[in-house]
Short mmCIF file of C-alpha atoms in Angstrom, two decimals:
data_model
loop_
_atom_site.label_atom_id
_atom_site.label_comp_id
_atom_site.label_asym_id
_atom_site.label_seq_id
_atom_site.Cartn_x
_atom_site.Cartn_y
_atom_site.Cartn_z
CA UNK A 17 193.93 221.36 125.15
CA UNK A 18 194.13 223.00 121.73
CA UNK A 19 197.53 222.07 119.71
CA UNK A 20 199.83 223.57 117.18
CA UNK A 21 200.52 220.22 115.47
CA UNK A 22 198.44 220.35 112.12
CA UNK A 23 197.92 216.99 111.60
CA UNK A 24 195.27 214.50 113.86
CA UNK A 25 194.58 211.68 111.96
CA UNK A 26 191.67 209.64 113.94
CA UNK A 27 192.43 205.81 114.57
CA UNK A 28 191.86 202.37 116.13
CA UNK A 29 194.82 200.41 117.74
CA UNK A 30 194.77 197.35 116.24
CA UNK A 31 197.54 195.56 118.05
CA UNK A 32 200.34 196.98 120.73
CA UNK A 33 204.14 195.25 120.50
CA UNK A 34 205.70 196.34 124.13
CA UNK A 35 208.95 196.20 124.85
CA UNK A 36 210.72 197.10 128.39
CA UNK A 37 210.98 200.84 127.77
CA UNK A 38 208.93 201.59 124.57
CA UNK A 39 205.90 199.97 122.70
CA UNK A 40 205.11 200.23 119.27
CA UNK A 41 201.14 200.92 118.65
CA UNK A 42 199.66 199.55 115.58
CA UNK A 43 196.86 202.15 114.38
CA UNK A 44 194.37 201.64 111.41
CA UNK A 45 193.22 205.02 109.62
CA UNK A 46 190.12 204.04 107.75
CA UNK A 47 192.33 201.39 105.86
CA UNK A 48 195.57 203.05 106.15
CA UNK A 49 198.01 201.40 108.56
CA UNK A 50 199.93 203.40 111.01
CA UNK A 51 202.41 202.88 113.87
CA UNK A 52 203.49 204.67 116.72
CA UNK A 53 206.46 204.21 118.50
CA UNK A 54 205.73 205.67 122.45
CA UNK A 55 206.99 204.88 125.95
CA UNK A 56 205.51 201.80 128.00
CA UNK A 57 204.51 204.21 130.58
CA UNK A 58 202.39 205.88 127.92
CA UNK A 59 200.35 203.32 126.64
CA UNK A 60 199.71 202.50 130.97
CA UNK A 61 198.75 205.76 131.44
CA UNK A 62 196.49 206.31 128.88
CA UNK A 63 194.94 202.40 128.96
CA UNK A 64 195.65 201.84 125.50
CA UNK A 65 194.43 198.76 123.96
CA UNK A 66 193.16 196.50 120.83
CA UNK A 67 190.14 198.57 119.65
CA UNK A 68 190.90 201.86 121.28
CA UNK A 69 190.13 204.97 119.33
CA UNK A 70 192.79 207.26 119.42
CA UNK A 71 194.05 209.92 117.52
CA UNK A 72 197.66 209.99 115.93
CA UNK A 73 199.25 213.88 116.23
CA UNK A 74 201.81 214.51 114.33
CA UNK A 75 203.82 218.11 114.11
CA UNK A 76 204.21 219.34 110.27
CA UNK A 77 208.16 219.49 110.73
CA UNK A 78 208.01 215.77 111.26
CA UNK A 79 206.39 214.98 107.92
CA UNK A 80 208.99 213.95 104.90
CA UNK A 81 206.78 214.60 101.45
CA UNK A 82 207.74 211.47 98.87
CA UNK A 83 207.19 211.43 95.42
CA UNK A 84 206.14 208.04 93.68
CA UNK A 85 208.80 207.24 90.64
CA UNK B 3 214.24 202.92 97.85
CA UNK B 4 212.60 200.88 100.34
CA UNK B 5 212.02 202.73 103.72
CA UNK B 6 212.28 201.84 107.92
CA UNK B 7 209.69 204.64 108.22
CA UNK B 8 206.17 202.58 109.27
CA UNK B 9 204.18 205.57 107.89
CA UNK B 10 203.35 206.34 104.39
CA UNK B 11 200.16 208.35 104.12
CA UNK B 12 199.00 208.64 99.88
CA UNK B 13 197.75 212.41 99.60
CA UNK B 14 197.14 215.02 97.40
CA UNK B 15 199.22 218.64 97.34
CA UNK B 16 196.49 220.94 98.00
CA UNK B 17 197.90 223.95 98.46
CA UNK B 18 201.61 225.52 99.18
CA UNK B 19 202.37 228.20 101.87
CA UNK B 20 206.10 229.34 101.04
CA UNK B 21 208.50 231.18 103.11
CA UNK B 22 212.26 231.71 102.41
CA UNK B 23 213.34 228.69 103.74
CA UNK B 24 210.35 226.82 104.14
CA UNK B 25 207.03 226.05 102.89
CA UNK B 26 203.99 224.49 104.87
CA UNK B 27 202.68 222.01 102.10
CA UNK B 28 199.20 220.97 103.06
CA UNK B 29 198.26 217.78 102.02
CA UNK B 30 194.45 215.69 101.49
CA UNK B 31 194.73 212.25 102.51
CA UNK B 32 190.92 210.79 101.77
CA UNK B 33 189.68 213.40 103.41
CA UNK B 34 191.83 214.11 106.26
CA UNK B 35 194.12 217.58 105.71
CA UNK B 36 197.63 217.19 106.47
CA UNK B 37 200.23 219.65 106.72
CA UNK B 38 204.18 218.63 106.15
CA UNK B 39 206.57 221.89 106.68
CA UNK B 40 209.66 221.35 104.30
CA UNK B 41 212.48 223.15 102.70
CA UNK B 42 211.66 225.60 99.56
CA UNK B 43 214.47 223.72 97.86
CA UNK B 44 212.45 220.21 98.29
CA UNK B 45 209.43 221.47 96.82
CA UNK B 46 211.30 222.91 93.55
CA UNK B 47 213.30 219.76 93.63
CA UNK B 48 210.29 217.26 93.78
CA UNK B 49 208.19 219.45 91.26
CA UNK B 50 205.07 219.87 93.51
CA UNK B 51 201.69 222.04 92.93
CA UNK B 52 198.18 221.52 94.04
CA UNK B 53 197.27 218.57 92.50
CA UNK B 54 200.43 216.48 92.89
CA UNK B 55 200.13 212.88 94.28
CA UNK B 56 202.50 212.10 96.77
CA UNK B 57 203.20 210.34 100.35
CA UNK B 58 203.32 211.49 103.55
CA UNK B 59 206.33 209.72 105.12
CA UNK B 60 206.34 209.33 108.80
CA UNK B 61 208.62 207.96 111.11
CA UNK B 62 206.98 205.81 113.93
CA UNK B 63 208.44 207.53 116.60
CA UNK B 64 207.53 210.79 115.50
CA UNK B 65 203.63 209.87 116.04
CA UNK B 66 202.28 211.20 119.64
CA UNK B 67 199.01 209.12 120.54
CA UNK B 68 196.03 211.18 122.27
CA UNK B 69 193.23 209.89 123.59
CA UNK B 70 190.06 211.80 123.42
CA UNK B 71 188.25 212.81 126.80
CA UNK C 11 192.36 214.98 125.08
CA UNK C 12 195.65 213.36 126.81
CA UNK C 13 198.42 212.87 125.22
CA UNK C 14 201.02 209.86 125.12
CA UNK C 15 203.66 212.94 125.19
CA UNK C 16 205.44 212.87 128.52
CA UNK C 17 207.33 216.30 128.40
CA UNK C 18 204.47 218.95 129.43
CA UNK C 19 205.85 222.18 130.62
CA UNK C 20 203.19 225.13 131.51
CA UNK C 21 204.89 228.21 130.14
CA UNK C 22 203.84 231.85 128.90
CA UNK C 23 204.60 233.41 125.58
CA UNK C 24 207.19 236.09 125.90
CA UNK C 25 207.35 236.83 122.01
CA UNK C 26 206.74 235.63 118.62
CA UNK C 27 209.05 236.12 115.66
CA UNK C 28 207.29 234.90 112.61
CA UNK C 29 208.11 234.25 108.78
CA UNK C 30 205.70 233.48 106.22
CA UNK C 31 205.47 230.05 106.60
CA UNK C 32 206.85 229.37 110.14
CA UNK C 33 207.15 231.60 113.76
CA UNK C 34 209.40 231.12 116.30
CA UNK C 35 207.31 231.18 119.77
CA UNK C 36 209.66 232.10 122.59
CA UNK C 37 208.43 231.12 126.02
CA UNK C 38 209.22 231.82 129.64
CA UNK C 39 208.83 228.68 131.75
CA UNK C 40 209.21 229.85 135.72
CA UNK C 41 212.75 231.71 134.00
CA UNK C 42 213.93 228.60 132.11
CA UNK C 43 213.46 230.42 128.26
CA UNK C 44 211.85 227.97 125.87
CA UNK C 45 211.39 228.19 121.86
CA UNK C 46 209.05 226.40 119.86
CA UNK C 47 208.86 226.69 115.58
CA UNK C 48 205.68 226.04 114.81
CA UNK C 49 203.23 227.01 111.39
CA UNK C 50 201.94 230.22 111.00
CA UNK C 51 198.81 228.91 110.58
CA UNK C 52 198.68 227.40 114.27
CA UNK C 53 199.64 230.91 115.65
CA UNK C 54 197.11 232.36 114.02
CA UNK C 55 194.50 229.17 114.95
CA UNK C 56 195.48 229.10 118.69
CA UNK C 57 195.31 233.14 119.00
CA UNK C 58 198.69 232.97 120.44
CA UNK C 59 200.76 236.33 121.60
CA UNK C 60 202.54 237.91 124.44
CA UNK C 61 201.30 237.10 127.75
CA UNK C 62 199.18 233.67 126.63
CA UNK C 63 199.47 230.85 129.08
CA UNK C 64 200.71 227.74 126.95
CA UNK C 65 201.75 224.35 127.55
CA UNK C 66 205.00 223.35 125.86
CA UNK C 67 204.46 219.64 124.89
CA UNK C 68 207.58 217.58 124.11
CA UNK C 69 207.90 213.36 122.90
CA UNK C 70 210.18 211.89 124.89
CA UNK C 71 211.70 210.51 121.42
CA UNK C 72 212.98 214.67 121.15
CA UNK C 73 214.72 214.93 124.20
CA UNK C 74 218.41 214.62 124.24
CA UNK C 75 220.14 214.15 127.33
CA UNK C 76 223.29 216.80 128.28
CA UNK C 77 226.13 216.10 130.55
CA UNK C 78 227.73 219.17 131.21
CA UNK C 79 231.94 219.05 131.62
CA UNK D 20 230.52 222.36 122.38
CA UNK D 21 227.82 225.40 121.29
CA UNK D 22 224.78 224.28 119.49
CA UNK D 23 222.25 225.61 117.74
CA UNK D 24 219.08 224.18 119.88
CA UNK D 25 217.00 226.48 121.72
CA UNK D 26 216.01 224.56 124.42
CA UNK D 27 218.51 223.85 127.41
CA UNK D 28 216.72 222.71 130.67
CA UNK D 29 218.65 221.91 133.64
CA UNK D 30 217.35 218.33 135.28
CA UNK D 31 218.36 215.80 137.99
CA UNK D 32 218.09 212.26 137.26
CA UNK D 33 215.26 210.64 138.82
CA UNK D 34 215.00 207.78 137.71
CA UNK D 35 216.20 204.94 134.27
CA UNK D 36 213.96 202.75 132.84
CA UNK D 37 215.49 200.51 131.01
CA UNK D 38 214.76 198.25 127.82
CA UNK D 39 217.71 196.24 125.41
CA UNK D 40 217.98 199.09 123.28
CA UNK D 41 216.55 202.20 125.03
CA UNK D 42 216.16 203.84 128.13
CA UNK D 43 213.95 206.48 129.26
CA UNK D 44 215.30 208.57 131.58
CA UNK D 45 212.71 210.28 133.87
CA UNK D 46 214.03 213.94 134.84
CA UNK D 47 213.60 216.85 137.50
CA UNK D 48 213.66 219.96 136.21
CA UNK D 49 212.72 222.43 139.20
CA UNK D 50 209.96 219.87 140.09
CA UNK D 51 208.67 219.28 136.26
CA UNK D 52 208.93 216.07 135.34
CA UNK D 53 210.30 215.01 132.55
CA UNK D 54 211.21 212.12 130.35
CA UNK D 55 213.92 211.74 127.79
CA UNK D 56 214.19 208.05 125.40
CA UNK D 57 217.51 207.66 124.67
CA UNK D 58 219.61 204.79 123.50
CA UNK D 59 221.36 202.64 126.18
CA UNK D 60 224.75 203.13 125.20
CA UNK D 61 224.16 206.82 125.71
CA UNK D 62 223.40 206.06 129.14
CA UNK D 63 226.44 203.91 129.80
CA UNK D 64 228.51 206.55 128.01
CA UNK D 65 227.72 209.91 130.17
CA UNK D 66 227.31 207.00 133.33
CA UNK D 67 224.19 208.47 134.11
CA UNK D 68 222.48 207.76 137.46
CA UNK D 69 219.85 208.83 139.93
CA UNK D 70 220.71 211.80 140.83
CA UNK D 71 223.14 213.06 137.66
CA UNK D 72 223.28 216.65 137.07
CA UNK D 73 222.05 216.98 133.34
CA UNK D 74 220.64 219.40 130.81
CA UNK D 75 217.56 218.47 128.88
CA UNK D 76 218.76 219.69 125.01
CA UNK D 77 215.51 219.84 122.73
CA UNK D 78 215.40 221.45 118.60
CA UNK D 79 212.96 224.82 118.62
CA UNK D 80 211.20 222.65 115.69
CA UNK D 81 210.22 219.72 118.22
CA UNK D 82 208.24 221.88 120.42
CA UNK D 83 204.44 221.68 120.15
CA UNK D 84 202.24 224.80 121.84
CA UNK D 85 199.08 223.74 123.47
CA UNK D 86 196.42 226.16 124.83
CA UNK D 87 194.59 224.61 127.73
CA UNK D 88 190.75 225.01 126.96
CA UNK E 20 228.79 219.46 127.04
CA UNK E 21 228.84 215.27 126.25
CA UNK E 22 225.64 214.36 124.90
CA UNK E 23 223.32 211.52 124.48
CA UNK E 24 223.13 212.13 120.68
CA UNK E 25 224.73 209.35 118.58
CA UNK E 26 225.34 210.97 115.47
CA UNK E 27 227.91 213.62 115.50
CA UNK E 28 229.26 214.23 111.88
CA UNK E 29 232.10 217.07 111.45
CA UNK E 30 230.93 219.44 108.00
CA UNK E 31 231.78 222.93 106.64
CA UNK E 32 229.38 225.69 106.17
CA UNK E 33 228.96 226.27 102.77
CA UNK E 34 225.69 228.18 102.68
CA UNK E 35 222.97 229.95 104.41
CA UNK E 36 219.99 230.47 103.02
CA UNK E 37 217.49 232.74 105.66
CA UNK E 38 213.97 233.46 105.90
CA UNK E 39 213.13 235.31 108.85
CA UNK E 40 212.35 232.61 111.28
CA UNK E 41 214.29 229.64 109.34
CA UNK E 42 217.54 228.86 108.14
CA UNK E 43 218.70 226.66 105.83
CA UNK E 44 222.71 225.73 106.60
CA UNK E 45 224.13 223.73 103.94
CA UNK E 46 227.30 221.78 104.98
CA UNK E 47 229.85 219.70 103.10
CA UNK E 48 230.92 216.73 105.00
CA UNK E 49 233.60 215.08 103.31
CA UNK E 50 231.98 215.13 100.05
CA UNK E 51 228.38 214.60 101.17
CA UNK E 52 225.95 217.73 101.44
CA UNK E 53 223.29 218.19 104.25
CA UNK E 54 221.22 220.43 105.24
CA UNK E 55 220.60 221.61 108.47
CA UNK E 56 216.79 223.57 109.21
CA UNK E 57 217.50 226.02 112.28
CA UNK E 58 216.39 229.38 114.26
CA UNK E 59 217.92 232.77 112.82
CA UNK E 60 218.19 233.10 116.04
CA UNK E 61 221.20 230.25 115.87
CA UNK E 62 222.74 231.52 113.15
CA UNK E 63 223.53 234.37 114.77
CA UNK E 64 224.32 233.29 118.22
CA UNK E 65 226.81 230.87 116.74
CA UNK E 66 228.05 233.28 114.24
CA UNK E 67 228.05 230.98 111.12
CA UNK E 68 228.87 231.88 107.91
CA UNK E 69 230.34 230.31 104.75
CA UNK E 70 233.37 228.32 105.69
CA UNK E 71 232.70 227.47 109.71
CA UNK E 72 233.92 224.51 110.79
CA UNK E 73 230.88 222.70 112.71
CA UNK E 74 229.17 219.59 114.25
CA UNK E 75 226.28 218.12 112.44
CA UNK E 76 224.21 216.31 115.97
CA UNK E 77 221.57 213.83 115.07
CA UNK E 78 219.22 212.03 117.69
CA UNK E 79 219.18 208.33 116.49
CA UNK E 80 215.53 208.16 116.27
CA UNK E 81 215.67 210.82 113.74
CA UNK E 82 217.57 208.47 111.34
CA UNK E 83 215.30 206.97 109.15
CA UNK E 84 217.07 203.63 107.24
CA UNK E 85 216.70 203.38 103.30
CA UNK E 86 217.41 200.51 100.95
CA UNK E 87 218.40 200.89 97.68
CA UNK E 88 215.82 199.09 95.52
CA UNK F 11 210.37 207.34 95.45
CA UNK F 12 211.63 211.09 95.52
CA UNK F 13 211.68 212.66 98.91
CA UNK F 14 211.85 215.79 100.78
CA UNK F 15 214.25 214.72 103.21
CA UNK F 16 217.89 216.72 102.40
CA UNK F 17 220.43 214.40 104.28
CA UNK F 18 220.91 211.24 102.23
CA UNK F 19 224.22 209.34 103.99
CA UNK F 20 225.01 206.44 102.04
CA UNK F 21 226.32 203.59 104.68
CA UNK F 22 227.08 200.26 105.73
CA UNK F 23 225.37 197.75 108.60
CA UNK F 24 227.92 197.38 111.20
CA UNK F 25 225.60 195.98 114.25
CA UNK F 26 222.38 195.76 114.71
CA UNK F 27 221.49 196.08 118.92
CA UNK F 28 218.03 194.84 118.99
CA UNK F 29 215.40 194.75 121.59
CA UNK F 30 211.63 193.55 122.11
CA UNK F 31 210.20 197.00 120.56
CA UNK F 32 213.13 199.24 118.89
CA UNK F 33 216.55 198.31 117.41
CA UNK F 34 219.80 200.41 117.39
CA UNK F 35 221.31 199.88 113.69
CA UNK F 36 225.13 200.90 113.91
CA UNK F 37 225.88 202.07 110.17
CA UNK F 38 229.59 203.16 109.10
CA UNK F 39 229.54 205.96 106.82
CA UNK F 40 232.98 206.27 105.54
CA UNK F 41 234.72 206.24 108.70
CA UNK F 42 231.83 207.82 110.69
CA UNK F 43 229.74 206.00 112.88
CA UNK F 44 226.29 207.09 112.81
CA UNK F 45 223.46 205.20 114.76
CA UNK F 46 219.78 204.75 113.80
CA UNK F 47 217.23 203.41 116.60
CA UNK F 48 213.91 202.38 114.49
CA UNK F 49 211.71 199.35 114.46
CA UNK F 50 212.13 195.62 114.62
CA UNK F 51 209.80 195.72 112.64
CA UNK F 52 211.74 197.59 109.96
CA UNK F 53 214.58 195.61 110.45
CA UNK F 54 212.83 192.74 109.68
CA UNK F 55 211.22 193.96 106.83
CA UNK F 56 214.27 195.61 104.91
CA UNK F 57 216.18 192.32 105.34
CA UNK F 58 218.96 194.18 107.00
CA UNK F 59 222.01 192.64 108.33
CA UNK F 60 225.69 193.37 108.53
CA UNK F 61 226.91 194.37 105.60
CA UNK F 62 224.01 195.89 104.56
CA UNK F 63 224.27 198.94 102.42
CA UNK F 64 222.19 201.89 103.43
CA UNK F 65 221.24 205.30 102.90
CA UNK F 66 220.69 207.00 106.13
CA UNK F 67 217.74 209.24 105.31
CA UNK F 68 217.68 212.59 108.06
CA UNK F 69 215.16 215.50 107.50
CA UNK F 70 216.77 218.89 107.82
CA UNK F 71 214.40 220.12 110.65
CA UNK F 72 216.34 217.03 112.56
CA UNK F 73 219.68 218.50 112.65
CA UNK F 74 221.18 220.22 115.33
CA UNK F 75 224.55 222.38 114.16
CA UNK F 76 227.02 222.57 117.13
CA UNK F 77 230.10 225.06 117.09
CA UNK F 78 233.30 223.74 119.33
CA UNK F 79 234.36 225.66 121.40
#
């Protein structure tokens, strides 16, 4: 399936912090470190673990631009 | 101002797409393009142009995590 | 690729009002009416218009829950 | 109360999944499923339960499009 | 409509500035001015205009926590 | 760090509801309660606490405007 969102960044989880209802998924970006908070059912579903290469989607509305001081 | 969001991406303002309201700022991050869709008013406020450095701020539960087939 | 998104509605595009930088996609999901603002840029990308079979794909994390009075 | 979000999808409760701080609440909507993560004290405010009449509220700008391949 | 959304913050329309698929709704509340990015679409459905008394709604995990350095 | 983001709600730690993955942060905003669900993590990391002062940070594609009826 083709998306809208406009940004895929391509990652490896490097570590998954579950709780009861969501998880948050550790992600390295070639050095960058990311996280993504999903549902438990999710990371099931999809078999996500250490060393899994994923990609991180992200919609363009959901992206704050910061300026360093 | 230190931040709860998990994701800050360093980019570089490649090019602006402006509308009335908002503008699709596409970003380079090493690389990968990015694309964060803001107000018009943010990008007079912060100053930016192709060329600016800036961050990609994302919150962690805004990330969606796909797996390739 | 699948997605750790769990909202996945199949839907067609009924019409598309679009800006410079953004469009508003208006769908028809079995008579529920969806809209979706996405870039320009993926319109134009995904070669969406009237008629085009589409998946509307939500993150949980977006959904708010409405009890009616 | 009238709001400004496009998407209104009646749902049943099916089911509550349940963490410390939230719950994802798995919905029928006309026999889509979906799944809304919301915080537990929104639950325990509305006093929702399997089988809870609800609407599934969702921002036009939180909407991604996919086109199957 | 009771809803699961935690942040619910009372403000005054005191602009509206339109593109043709965005809006930008500035509101005053109590001192403090936001910005709200919606459909034309709602604008019009909800008839605001300068001076409209309205409901700011906020999904929790769309709050993003800051610390003064 | 300058950012994009046009809802800046300066606030106060009043709770902190934590669980294994996400924690609700209860902020009063002069006599509003708003609620922020983000990371342990983030918690952790910002030091925060009761008491805490804090700027709620909300992008304006976030906000939903609701009219009462």
């Amino acid at each position: 399936m083709r998306l809208s969102a406009r940004n895929n960044i391509h990652a490896t989880v490097t570590a998954i912090n579950q709780g009861e209802a969501i998880a948050n998924v550790v992600l390295d970006a070639g050095g960058t470190r990311l996280v993504a908070s999903i549902t438990v059912e999710a990371v099931r579903e999809l078999g996500l673990a250490e060393g899994s290469a994923v990609v991180a989607v992200i919609k363009a509305s959901d992206v704050i631009v910061g300026v360093p001081d």
